[in-house]
Amino acid sequence: MSRPKQNQNYKGHGLPKGKEREQRASIRFKTTLINTLMDVLRHRPGWVEVKDEGEWDFYWCDISWLRENFDHTYMDEHVRISHFRNHYELTRKNYMVKNLKRFRKQLEREVGKLEAAKCDFFPKTFEMPCEYHLFVEEFRKNPGITWIMKPVARSQGKGIFLFRRLKDIMDWRKGTAGKKLTSLEAQPARSAVNSSGSHDTRSSDDQKDEIPVENYVAQRYIENPYLIGGRKFDLRVYVLVMSYIPLRAWLYRDGFARFSNTRFTLNSIDDQYVHLTNVAVQKTSPDYHPKKGCKWMLQRFRQYLASKHGPEAVERLFSDMDNIFVKSLQSVQKVIISDKHCFELYGYDILIDQDLKPWLLEVNASPSLTASSQEDYELKTCLLEDTLHVVDMEARLTGREKRVGGFDLMWNDGPVSREEGTPDLSGMGNFVTNTHLGCVNDRKKQLRQLFRSLQGQKKVPS
Amino acid sequence: MLQEESDLSLIIAQIVQKLKGSNLYAQLERQAWASLQRPEIKLESLKEDIKEFFKISGWEKKLQNAVYSELSVFPLPSHPAAPPEHLKEPLVYMRKAQGSWEKRILKSLNSMCTELSIPLARKRPVGEQKELLNKWNEMGTDEPDLSLFRPVYAPKDFLEVLINLRNPNYENGDSLSFRTHLGLIQVPLKVKDIPELKEFFVELGLTTGQLGIDDSTQVPPELFENEHVRIGQKVLAEQDSAAAQQYIRQGSPTALRAELWALILNISSQPEDILYYEQLKTNVIQHDLLVDSLIYKDVKLTASNDDYYFVFEDYLYQVLLCFSRDTSVLGHFAYSSASPPKSYIRGKLGLEEYAVFYPPNGVIPFHGFSMYVAPLCFLYHEPSKLYQIFREMYVRFFFRLHSISSHPSGIVSLCLLFETLLQTYLPQLFYHLREIGAQPLRISFKWMVRAFSGYLATDQLLLLWDRILGYNSLEILAVLAAAVFAFRAVNLMEVTSLAAAEAVLADLSTLKVMPLLQIFLFATVT
């Protein structure tokens, strides 16, 4: 696929050119989620909710519906749906690892070791139980380090545990290889997980239920996370992908850092409250006070780092994060079924270590849209509003925008550069990517200007 | 002429006296002795050569900074025969009011002590000491039962005291005139008006570049920001306190702020300072004070619940617990109108030989005290440095916000300045609020007492505190408070109750401090 050399400024971002897109009188939407999304959809002018089996133009669906119905649903050209059919290639931990490893090899072959090394943002991971032997080899090469065992398909911190000795997982493995796995729901208190880290298969009644075989991944635990106030945290960043072929991705300026409620120490690897920073897990911690929220907006985080390490180091960190987003999407580009009806809003979880290197923890296809505080509510409603602006059911955009509200066009079948004249703090030469993560988000003003100029353009007869 | 000269020599003598006891003096002496080895020092011109050596090696600069520091803090003596109380507070009625306020606080503390039958101080058993030492970096995880403790006082209690302050020598007659002060503070102190403030804060003017305004995204950095950062780096390289203080009036770049503040406050982390902090830490481990529980309660109630400062909870304990045991803080009482409360060993009430200062640093924390420390955690991460910076900020500025004095940066003057500005330049608003029972000071008092910490967004707060350091004065707090009212005047004119007025002014987190100040001082038609 050859790309003609042209100024990136004039490349459209995927809207059909030449054909006048029809303006719809009203847009019928459907969603099963009842939280910020519902508020945003209901308040959008011209959008009408359809109930039950009515026809819809826009569906913010959940993954289970997608799995069962996508293949049998016919969608008109203008219809949009909020997931890609096989998004799990990116969001399930074991598939993502496979895809990333393969992409890395490809890069090494085609471009070279240096470029391939840019994919080293994922801690060494092994799929269980099939890569168990490979894992043991790696384990033996690095004695004494901590590993973390995560179920591939669960969220909110369920089923995760840490371990340092092979013995801790030997028993677990004996119970799982080839057999149906019994339920491994982690209990909030540490009672069901005994001191060696393995799960007690004899304890509760629901163990007897038939649960399909579950895969786990064993991942190298990052033992030197960056701490603020003695606490571990991770970053939640939002990336909107409008298509995979060609790859078009937008990065939202806002996001947040989620803090663990307790102080970080490697002494108590059984204390999942220390190590897991999901708000869902923190909510069950005995220390948790709902008023606290445990979150910092990314702007605040960026300022804190700048005052501690200086602007150049921060610029480097953020451009390393851009690299994570782009490479992870590129690694699944050829695998994901790029349906023009689909778009997806991903929640990326990033962990920073003490050397200011970002690591990818995971990618969520259904990031939580429930608000934990007033500030959180505002962030999520603005995020969703801007998502809908980019999806552009109302056919207002020209397709050449580089910024819509809080979203910056990060990748448009190639890197997108910022406006001319911005200072290059990263020292990467002339090219500065068009991302502003953690920067000022004056979205209201930008949207006003954008829509006003679009109105103006429409008035000019074509 | 003669008077000035003798004043000057008095000042010099006092500063020399102070510095003689300091670490810097010992270091300079050592350096002077060591320099005798150097070839350029000749016996014939010993004095000049050593002076030259000091200049080149940077020691003169350090001495300059120390002298400048003393000048900033120590008030100039008015008259050689003035008694020490005058240095603390020249007006008798203010001294009396402060004295009786202190008695009330101490009484409240003692009664809490008796009610709960907790001693003011006790030695910790060894087991408890070990436990605390282990938990030193995460004291926030402790959840002691603090339900029985109440803060000794809250800012609004203090406000009531200030409202009742009267100068017995002042009689302004019963008749109302345009000169009558409509506000709550009824003491005749001299405060600046806008023309005088314009002169005082000349660097905040419209034609001078500011961080907080001229570094916003729309302004290309070549216009001001780049040059300002370059100058900042130069100032830091020169290590000149006075230059830094002048520079910071236009705001400090984020990356340079921590060092600039340390330079202005003349804080350099010497091994002795770290040792001193460790000693304080040992004191905390060994003895438990009643005041500690008050500190715990305050942190839990204020900083821990703040969306942004909750992360620094542990640092706050590490600083405040040590602070309450630091007897060097007692030094500031020489120029503060306050006096440290005294407590007596059990059974020896009234006997001076058995009197001790309680708490050891003489400062009883009140509700919101921990918010003075919280913003500093954003800049300093090493506990002993953070501690030093906070202590210096306290003995230079913060203590004035909760003691009754006539100093222009004292809280009484700030309140009066605020009310006068409002009455003079927004008379309609002031009158309206007064009529509906919402005296403006009732709302803005808490902002000023806390130096706006916890009310403004952190980056804005730090820009504000830059100016406090730059101008060595807290008057900017009163000006900002008035500017906020001016900004929200339209909404405030429509409210009909105190609660509604509070609601309009409840959320200051979106305010941009510098534009507000600039508009109020320089761009409002008066």
Coordinates of C-alpha atoms in Angstrom, one line a residue, chain A residues 228-231 259 262-263 265 287 289 291-292 294-297 300 303-304 306-308 310-311 375 421 423 440 442 445, chain B residues 137-141 143 217-218 221-222 254-255 304-305 307-315 377-379 381 457-459:
Chain A
I228 CA 4.2 9.7 44.6
G229 CA 3.7 10.3 48.3
G230 CA 4.9 6.7 48.8
R231 CA 2.0 5.4 46.8
F259 CA -3.5 5.9 43.3
T262 CA -1.8 2.1 50.8
R263 CA 1.9 2.7 50.8
T265 CA 6.2 -2.1 49.7
D287 CA -8.8 2.2 54.1
H289 CA -12.9 6.7 51.9
K291 CA -14.7 11.1 49.3
K292 CA -11.0 10.7 48.5
C294 CA -7.7 8.5 44.8
K295 CA -7.4 10.1 41.4
W296 CA -5.3 12.9 40.0
M297 CA -6.1 14.5 36.7
R300 CA -1.9 17.8 37.7
Q303 CA 2.8 19.5 36.3
Y304 CA 4.1 17.5 39.3
A306 CA 7.7 18.8 35.4
S307 CA 8.4 20.5 38.7
K308 CA 10.4 17.5 39.8
G310 CA 12.0 19.4 34.3
P311 CA 10.1 19.8 31.0
E375 CA -14.6 15.9 38.5
G421 CA 6.4 26.8 15.1
P423 CA 9.0 24.4 20.3
V440 CA -4.5 22.3 28.7
D442 CA -9.7 24.2 26.2
K445 CA -13.4 27.1 23.0
Chain B
N137 CA 6.8 6.7 56.3
E138 CA 3.2 5.7 56.4
M139 CA 1.6 7.2 59.4
G140 CA -1.4 8.0 57.3
T141 CA -2.4 4.4 57.5
E143 CA -6.6 5.2 62.2
T217 CA -0.9 28.7 25.4
Q218 CA -1.9 31.5 23.1
P221 CA 7.0 31.7 24.3
E222 CA 9.6 33.9 22.6
T254 CA 7.7 25.4 37.4
A255 CA 11.1 23.6 37.0
S304 CA -6.6 13.9 53.5
N305 CA -10.0 14.9 52.1
D307 CA -8.7 15.8 46.0
Y308 CA -5.1 16.8 45.3
Y309 CA -3.3 16.8 48.6
F310 CA -4.4 13.4 49.9
V311 CA -1.4 11.9 48.3
F312 CA 1.0 13.7 50.6
E313 CA -0.7 12.8 53.8
D314 CA 2.4 11.0 55.2
Y315 CA 4.7 13.9 54.5
C377 CA 4.8 18.8 49.2
F378 CA 4.4 19.5 45.6
L379 CA 7.8 21.1 45.4
H381 CA 10.2 15.6 48.4
A457 CA -5.8 25.1 42.2
T458 CA -2.3 24.3 43.1
D459 CA -0.5 25.8 40.2

